PDB file of C-alpha atoms in Angstrom:
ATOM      1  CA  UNK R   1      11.032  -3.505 -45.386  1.00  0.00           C
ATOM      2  CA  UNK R   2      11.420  -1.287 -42.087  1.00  0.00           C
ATOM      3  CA  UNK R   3      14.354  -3.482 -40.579  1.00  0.00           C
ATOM      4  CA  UNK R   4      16.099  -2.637 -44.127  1.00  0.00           C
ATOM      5  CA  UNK R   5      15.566   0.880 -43.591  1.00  0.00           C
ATOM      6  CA  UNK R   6      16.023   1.172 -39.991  1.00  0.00           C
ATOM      7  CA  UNK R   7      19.594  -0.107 -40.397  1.00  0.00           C
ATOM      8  CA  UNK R   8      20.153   1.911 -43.055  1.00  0.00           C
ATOM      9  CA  UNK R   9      18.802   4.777 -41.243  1.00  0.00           C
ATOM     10  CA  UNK R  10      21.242   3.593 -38.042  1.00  0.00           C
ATOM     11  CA  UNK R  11      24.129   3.090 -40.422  1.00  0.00           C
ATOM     12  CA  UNK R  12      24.321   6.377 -42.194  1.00  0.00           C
ATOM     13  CA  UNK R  13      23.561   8.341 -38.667  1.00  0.00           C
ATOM     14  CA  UNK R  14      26.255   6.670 -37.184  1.00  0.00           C
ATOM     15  CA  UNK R  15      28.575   7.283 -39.866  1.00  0.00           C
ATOM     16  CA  UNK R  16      28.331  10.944 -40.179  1.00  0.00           C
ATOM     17  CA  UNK R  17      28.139  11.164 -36.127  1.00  0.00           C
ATOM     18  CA  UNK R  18      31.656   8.983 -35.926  1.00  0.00           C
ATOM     19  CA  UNK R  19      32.890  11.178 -38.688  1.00  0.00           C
ATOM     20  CA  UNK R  20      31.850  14.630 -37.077  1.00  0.00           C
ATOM     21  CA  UNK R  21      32.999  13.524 -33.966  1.00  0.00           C
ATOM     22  CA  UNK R  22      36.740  12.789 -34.880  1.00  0.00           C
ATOM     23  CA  UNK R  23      38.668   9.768 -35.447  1.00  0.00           C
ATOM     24  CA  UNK R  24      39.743   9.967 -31.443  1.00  0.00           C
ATOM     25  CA  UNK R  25      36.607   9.648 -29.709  1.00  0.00           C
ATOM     26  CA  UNK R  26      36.808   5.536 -29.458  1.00  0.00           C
ATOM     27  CA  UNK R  27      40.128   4.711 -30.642  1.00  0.00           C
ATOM     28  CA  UNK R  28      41.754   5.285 -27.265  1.00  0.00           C
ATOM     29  CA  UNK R  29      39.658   3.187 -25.205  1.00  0.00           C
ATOM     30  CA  UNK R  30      39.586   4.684 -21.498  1.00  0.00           C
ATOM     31  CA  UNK R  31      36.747   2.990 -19.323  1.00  0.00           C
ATOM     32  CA  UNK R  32      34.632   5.796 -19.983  1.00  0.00           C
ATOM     33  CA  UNK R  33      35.129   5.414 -23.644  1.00  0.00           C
ATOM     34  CA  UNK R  34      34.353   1.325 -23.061  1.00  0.00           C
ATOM     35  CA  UNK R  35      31.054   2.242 -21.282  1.00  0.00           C
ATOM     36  CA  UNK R  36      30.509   4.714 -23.546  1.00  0.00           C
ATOM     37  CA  UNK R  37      30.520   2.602 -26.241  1.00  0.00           C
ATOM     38  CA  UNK R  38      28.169  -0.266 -24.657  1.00  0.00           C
ATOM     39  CA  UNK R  39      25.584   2.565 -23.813  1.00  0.00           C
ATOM     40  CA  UNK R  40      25.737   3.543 -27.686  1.00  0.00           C
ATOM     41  CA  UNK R  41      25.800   0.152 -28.714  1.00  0.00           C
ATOM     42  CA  UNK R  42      22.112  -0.516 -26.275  1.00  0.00           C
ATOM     43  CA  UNK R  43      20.870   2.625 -27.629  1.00  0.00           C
ATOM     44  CA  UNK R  44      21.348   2.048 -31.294  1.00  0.00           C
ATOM     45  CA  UNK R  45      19.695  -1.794 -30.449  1.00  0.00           C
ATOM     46  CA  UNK R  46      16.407  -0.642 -29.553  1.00  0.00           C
ATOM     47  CA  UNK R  47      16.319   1.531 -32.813  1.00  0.00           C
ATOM     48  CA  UNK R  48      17.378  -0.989 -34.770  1.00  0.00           C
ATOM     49  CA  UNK R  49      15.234  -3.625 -33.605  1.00  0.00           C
ATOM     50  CA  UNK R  50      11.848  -1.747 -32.241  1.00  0.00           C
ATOM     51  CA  UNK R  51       9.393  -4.415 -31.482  1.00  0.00           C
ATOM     52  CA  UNK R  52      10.347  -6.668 -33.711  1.00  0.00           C
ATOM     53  CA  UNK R  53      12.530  -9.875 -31.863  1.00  0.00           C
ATOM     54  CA  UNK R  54      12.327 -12.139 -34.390  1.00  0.00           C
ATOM     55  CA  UNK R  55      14.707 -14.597 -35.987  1.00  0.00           C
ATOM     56  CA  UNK R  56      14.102 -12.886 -39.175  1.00  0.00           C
ATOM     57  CA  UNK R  57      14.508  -9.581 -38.396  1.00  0.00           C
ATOM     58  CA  UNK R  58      18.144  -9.572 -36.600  1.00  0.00           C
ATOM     59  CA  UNK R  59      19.189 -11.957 -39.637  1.00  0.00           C
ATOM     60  CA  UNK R  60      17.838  -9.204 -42.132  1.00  0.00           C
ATOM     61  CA  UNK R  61      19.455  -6.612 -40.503  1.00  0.00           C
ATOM     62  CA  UNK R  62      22.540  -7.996 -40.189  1.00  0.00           C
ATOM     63  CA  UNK R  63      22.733  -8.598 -43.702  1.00  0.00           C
ATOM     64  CA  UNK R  64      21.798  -4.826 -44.251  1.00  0.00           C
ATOM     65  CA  UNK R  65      24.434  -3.796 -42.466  1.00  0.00           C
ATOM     66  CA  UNK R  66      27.132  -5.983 -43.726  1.00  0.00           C
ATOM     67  CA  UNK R  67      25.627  -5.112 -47.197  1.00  0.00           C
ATOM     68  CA  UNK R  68      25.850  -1.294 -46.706  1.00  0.00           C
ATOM     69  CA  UNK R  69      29.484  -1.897 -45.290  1.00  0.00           C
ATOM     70  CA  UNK R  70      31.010  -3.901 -48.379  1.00  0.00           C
ATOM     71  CA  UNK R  71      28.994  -1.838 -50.657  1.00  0.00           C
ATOM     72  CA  UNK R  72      31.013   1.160 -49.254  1.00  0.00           C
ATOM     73  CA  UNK R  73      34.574  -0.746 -49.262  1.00  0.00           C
ATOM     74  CA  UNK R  74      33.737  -1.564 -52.792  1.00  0.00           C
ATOM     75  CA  UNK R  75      32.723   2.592 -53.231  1.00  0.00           C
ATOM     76  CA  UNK R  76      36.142   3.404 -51.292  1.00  0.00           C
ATOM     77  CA  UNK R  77      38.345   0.977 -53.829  1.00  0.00           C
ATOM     78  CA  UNK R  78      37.071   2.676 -56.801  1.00  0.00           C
ATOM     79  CA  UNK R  79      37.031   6.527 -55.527  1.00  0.00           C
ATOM     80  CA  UNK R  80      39.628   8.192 -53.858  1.00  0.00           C
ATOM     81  CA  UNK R  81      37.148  11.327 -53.303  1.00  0.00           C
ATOM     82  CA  UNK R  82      34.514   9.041 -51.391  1.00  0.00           C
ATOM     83  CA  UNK R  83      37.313   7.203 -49.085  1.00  0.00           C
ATOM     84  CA  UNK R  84      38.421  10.532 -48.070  1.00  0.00           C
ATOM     85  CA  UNK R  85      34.780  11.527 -47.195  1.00  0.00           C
ATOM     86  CA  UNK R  86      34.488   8.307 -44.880  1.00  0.00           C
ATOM     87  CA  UNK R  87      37.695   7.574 -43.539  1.00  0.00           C
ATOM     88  CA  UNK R  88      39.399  11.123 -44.138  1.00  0.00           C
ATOM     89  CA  UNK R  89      43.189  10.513 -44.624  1.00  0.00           C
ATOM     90  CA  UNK R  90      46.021  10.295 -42.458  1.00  0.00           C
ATOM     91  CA  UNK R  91      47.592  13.656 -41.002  1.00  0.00           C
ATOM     92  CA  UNK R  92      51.150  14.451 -39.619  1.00  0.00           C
ATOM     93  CA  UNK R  93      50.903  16.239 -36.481  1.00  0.00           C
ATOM     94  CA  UNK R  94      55.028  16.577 -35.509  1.00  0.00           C
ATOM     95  CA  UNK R  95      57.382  17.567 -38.349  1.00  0.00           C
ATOM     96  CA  UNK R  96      61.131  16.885 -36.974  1.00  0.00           C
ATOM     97  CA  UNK R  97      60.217  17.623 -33.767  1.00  0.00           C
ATOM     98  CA  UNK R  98      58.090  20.642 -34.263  1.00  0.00           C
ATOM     99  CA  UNK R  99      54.545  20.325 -33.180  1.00  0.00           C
ATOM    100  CA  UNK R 100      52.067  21.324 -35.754  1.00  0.00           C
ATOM    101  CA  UNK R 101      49.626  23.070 -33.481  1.00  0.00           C
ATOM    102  CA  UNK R 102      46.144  23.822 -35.264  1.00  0.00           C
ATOM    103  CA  UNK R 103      46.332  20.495 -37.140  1.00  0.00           C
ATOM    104  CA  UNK R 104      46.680  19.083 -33.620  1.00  0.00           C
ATOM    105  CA  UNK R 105      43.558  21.207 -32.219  1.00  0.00           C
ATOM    106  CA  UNK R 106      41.373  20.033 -35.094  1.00  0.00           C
ATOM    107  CA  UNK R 107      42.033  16.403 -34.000  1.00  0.00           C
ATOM    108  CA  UNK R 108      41.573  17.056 -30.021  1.00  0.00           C
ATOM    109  CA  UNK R 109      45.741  15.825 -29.787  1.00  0.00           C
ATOM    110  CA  UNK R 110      47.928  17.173 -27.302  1.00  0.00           C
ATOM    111  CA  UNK R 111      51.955  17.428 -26.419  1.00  0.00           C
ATOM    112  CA  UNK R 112      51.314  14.490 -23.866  1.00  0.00           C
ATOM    113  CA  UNK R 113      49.382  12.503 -26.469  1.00  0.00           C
ATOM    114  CA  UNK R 114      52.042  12.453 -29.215  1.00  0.00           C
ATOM    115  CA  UNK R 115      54.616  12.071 -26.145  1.00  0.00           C
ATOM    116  CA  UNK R 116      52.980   8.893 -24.850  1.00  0.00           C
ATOM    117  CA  UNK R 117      52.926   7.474 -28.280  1.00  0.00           C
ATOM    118  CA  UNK R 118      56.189   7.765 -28.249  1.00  0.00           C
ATOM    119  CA  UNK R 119      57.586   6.346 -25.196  1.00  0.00           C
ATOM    120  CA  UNK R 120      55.190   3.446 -25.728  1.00  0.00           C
ATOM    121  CA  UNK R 121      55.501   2.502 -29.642  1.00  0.00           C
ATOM    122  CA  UNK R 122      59.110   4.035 -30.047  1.00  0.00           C
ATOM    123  CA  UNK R 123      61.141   4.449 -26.463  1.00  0.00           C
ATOM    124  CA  UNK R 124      61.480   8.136 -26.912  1.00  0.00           C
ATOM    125  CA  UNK R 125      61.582  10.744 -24.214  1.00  0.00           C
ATOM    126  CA  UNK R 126      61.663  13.708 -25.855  1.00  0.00           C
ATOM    127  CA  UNK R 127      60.026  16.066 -28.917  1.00  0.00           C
ATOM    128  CA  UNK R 128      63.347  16.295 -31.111  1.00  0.00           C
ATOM    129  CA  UNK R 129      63.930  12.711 -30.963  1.00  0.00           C
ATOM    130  CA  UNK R 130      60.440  12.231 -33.636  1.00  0.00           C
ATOM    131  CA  UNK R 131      60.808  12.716 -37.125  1.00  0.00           C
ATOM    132  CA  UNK R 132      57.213  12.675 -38.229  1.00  0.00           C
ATOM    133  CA  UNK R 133      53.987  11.472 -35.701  1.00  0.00           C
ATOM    134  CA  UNK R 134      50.728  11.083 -37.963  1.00  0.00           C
ATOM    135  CA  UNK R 135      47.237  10.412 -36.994  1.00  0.00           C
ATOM    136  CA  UNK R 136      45.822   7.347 -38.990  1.00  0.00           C
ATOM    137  CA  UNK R 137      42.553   6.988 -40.531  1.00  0.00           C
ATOM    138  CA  UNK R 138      41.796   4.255 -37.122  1.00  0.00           C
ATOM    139  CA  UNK R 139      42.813   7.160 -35.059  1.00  0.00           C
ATOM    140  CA  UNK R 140      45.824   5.947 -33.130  1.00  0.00           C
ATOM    141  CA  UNK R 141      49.052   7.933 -33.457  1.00  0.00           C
ATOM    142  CA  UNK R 142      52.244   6.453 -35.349  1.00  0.00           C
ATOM    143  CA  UNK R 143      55.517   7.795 -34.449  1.00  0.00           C
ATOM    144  CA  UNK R 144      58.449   7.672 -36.782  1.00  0.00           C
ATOM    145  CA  UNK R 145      62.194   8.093 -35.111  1.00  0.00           C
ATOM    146  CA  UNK R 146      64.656  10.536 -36.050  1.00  0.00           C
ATOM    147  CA  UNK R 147      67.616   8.173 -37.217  1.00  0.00           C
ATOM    148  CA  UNK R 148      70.277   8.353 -34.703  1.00  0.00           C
ATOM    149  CA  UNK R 149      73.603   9.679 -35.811  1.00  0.00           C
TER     150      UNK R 149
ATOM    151  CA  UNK O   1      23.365 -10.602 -50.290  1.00  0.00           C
ATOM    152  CA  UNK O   2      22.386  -7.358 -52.205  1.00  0.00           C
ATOM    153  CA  UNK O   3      19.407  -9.740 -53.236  1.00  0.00           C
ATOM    154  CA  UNK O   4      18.221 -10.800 -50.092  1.00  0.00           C
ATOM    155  CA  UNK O   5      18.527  -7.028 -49.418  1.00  0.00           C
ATOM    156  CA  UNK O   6      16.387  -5.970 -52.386  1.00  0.00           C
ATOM    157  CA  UNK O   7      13.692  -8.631 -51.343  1.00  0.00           C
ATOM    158  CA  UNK O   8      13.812  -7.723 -47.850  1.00  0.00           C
ATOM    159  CA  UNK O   9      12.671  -3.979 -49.289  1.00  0.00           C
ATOM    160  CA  UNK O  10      10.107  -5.514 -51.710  1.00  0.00           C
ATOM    161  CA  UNK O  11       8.629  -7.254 -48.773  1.00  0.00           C
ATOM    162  CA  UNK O  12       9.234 -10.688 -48.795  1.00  0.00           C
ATOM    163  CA  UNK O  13      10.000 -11.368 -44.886  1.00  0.00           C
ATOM    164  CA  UNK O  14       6.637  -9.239 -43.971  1.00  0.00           C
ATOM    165  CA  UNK O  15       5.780  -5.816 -44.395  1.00  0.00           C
ATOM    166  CA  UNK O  16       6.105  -4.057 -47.959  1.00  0.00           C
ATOM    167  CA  UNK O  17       4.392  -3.990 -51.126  1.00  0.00           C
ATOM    168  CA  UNK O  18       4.856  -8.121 -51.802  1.00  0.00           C
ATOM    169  CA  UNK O  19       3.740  -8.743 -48.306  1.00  0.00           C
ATOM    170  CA  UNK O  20       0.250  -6.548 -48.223  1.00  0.00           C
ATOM    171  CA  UNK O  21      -2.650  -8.251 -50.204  1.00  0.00           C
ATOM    172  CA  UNK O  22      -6.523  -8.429 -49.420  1.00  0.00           C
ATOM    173  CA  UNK O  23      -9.035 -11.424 -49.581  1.00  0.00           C
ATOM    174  CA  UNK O  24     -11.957 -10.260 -50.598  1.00  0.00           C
ATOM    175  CA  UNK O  25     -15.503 -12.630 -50.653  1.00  0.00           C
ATOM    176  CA  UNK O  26     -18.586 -12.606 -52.646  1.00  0.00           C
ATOM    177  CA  UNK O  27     -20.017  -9.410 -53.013  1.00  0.00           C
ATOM    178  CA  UNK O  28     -21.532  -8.162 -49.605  1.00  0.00           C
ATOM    179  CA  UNK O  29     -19.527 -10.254 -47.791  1.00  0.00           C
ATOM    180  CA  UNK O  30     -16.337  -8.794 -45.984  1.00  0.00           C
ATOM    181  CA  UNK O  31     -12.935  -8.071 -47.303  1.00  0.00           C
ATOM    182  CA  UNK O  32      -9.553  -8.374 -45.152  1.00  0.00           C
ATOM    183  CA  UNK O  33      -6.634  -6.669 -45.805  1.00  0.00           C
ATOM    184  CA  UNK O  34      -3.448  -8.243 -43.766  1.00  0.00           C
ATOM    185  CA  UNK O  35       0.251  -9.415 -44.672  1.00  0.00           C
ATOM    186  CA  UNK O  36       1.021 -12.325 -46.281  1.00  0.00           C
ATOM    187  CA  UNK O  37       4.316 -12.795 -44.696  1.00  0.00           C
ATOM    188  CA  UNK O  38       4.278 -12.430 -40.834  1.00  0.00           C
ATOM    189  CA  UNK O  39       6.799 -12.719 -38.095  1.00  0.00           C
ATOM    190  CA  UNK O  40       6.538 -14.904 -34.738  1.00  0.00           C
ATOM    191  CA  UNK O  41       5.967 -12.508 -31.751  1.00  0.00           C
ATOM    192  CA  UNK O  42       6.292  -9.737 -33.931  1.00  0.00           C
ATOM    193  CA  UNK O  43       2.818  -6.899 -33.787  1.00  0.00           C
ATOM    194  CA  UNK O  44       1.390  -6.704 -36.891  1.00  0.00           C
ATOM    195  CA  UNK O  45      -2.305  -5.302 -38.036  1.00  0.00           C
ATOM    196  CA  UNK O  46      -5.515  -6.800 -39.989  1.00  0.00           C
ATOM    197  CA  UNK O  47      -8.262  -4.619 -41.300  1.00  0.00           C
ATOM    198  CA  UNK O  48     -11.449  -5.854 -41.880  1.00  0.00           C
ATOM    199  CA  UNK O  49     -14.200  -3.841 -44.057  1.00  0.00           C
ATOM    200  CA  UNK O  50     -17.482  -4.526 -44.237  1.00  0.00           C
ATOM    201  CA  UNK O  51     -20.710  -4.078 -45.405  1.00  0.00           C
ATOM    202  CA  UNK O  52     -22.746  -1.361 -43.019  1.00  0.00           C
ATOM    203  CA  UNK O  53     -25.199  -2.188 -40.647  1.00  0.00           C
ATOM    204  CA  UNK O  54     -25.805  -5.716 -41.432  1.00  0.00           C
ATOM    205  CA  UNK O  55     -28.466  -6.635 -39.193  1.00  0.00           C
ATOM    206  CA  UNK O  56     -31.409  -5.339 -37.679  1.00  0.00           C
ATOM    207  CA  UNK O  57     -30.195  -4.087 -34.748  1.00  0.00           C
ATOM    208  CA  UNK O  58     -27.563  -2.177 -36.030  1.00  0.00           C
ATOM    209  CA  UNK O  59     -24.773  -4.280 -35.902  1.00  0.00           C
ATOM    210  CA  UNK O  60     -22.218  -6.072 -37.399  1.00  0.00           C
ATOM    211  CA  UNK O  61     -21.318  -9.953 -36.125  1.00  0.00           C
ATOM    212  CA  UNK O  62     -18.004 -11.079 -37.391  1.00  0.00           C
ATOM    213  CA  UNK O  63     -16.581 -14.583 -36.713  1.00  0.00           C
ATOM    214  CA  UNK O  64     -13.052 -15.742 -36.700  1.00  0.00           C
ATOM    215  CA  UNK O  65     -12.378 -19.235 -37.054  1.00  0.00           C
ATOM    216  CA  UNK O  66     -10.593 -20.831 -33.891  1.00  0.00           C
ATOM    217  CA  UNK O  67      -7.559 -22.429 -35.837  1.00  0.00           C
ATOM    218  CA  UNK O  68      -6.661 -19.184 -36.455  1.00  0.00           C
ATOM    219  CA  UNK O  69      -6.942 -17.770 -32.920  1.00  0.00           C
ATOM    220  CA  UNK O  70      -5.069 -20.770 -31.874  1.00  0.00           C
ATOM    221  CA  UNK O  71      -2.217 -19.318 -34.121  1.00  0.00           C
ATOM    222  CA  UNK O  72      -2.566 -16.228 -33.827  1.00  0.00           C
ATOM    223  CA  UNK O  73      -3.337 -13.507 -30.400  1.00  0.00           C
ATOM    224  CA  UNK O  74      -5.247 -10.918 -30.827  1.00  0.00           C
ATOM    225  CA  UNK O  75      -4.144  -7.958 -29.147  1.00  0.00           C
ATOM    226  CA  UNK O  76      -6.532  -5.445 -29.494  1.00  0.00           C
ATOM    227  CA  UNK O  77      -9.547  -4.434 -31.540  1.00  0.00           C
ATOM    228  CA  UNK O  78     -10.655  -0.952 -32.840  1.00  0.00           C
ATOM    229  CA  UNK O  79     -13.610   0.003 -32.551  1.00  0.00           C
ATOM    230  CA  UNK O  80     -13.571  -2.276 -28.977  1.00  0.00           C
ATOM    231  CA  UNK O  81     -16.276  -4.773 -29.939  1.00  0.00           C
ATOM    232  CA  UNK O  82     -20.122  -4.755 -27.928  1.00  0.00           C
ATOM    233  CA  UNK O  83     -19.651  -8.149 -27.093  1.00  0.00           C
ATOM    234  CA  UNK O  84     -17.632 -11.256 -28.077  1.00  0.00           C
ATOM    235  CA  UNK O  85     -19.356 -14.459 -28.121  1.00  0.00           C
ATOM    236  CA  UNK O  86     -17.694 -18.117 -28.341  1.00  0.00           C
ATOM    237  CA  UNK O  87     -19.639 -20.053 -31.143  1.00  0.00           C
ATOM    238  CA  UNK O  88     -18.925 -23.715 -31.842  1.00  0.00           C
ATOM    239  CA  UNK O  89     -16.010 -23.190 -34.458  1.00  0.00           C
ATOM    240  CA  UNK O  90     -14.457 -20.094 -33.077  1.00  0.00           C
ATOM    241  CA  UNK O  91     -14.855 -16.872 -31.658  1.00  0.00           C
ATOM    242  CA  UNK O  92     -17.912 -13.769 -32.813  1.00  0.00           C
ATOM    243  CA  UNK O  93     -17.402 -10.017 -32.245  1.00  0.00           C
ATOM    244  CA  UNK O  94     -20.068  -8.229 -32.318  1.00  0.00           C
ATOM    245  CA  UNK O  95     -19.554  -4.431 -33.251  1.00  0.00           C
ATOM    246  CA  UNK O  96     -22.452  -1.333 -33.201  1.00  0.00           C
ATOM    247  CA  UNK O  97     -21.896   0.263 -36.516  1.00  0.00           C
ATOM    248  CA  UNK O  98     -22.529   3.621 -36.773  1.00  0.00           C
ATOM    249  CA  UNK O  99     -22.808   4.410 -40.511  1.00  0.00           C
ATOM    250  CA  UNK O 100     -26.059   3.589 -41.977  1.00  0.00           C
ATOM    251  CA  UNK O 101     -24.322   3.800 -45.282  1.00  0.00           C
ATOM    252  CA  UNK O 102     -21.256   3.074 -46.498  1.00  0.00           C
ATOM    253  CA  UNK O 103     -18.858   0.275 -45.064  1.00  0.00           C
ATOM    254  CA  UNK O 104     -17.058   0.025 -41.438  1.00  0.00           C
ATOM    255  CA  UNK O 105     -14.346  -1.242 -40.995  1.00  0.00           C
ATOM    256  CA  UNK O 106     -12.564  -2.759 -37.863  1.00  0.00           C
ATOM    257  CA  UNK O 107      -8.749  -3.417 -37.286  1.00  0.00           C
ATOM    258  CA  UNK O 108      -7.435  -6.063 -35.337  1.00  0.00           C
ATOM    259  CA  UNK O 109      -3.577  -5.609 -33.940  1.00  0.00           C
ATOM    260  CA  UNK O 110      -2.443  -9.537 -33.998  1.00  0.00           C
ATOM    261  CA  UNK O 111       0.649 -11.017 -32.300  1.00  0.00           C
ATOM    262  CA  UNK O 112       1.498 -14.417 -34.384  1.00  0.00           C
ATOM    263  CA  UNK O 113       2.075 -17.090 -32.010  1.00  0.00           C
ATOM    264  CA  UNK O 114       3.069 -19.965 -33.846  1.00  0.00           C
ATOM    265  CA  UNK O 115       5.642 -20.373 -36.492  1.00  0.00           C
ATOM    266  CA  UNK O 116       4.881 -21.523 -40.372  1.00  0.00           C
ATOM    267  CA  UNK O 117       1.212 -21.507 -42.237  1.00  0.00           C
ATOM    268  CA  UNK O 118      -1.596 -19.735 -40.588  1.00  0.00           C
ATOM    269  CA  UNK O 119      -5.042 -20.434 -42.007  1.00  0.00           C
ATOM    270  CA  UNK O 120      -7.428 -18.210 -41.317  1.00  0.00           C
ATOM    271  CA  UNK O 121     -11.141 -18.141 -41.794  1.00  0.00           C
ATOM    272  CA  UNK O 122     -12.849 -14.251 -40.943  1.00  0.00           C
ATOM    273  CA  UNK O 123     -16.595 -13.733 -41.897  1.00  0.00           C
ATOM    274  CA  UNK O 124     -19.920 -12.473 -40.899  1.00  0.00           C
ATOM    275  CA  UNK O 125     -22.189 -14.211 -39.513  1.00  0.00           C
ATOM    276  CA  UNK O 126     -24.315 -16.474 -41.220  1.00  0.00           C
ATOM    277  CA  UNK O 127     -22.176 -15.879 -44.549  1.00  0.00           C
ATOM    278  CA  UNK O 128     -19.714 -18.605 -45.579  1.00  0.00           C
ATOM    279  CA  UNK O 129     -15.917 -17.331 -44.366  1.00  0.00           C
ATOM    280  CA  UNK O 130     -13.593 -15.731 -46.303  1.00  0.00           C
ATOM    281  CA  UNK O 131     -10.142 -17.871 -46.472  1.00  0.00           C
ATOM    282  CA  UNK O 132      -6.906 -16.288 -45.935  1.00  0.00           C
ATOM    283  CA  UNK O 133      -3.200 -17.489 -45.682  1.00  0.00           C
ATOM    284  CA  UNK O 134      -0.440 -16.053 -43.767  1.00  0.00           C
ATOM    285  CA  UNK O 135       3.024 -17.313 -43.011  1.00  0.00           C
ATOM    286  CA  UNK O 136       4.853 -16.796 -39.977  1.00  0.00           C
ATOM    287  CA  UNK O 137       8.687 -16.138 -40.128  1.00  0.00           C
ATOM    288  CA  UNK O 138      10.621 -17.498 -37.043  1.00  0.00           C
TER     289      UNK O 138
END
């Protein structure tokens, strides 16, 4: 019973702390953001396991986990409303070259952000060359060229 | 999977309301309370009630069987028992009870050490055993 509800516990904490936290925080992995995310990942292990090193246990709550996960893909296919709740929805950030600045504050995105996404997905140099750049749901930054006349 | 989930919750792989049961003997004899389903290495807890002051001196002899020692560490005992004696089929703790009425109780905080069916034998002394079955998850 308490390896079901510890991962349950672990799942939905995690959840609303990714969510809070912005789409950002570990989709650009830096090495900070790689340690980071083993220190989380050692941290959450001890909750989820406790004393408890058993076979049986890391099998149940694995299955918990995966459980909870498809059981939420399967909420996200049928409601628009909850996949917007969990994965929030794409947002355009540069609008023919104009940068959209409080959309870009809310997601922690700067000039030089958008501007390396650019150079590295697209070959631009410069603002006016990019038609639209949006955020996506995984939290990397999609850049879509101005055609070229 | 949802299944495995739901059983999981119920108690089937230890802990929950499937898993905790008591054995209880003949009347004035002691009753155990434990998990049916246990996990290997994993702390778990056995309560044992019994009948107050069963002897003249004031207390209370209880004797595990030594099969189920052999399967199964105990970790620590509350109350700490007076003494604990080796008898020719296992092990007697001998606790100072207190209560001139009612029953005491003692728990036992076990660490399953082997993996599958645990028989278990708990009684007082000079009483026949009560029988109990656990099984160990790996």
């Amino acid at each position: 019973m308490d390896a079901v509800l510890r991962a349950f516990a672990i799942y939905a904490v995690l959840l609303v702390l990714f969510r809070i936290s912005g789409r950002r925080t570990l989709s650009q992995m830096t090495t900070f953001d790689f340690v980071l995310l083993l220190i989380i990942g050692e941290a959450t292990q001890q909750a989820l396991l406790g004393e408890d090193f058993s076979l049986t246990n890391a099998f149940l709550v694995i299955m918990t986990l995966l459980a909870i996960d498809i059981g939420l893909s399967l909420v996200k296919q049928r409601s628009k409303t909850a996949e917007k709740l969990i994965d929030g929805v794409p947002m355009i950030i540069v609008e023919n070259g104009r940068l959209l600045h409080d959309r870009m504050r809310k997601s922690r995105i700067d000039e030089a952000d958008v501007l390396e996404a650019a150079r590295r997905l697209q070959g631009l140099e410069r603002l006016d060359q990019i038609k639209f750049a949006v955020v996506e749901v995984s939290g990397g930054i999609t850049v879509i060229p101005k055609e070229r006349i | 999977m949802a299944l495995v989930v739901i059983a999981a919750l119920l108690g089937l792989f230890s802990s929950g309301p499937l898993s905790s049961t008591t054995a209880q003997g003949a009347a004035g004899s002691v009753r155990i309370e434990y998990d049916r389903f246990e996990r290997f290495l994993t702390p778990s807890r056995l309560r044992v009630v019994f009948p107050a002051a069963a002897d003249a001196n004031g207390t209370v002899s209880l004797r595990f069987s030594r099969s189920y020692l052999e399967s199964i560490q105990i970790e620590q005992i509350q109350p700490e028992p007076r003494q604990s004696l080796t008898a020719a089929d296992g092990v007697v703790f001998v606790f100072s009870s207190a209560a001139a009425d009612g029953p005491g109780m003692a728990f036992f905080a076990i660490k399953p050490q082997e993996i599958g069916l645990v028989q278990g034998r708990i009684g007082l002394a000079g009483q026949p055993p009560v029988r109990f079955t656990q099984f160990v998850y790996p």
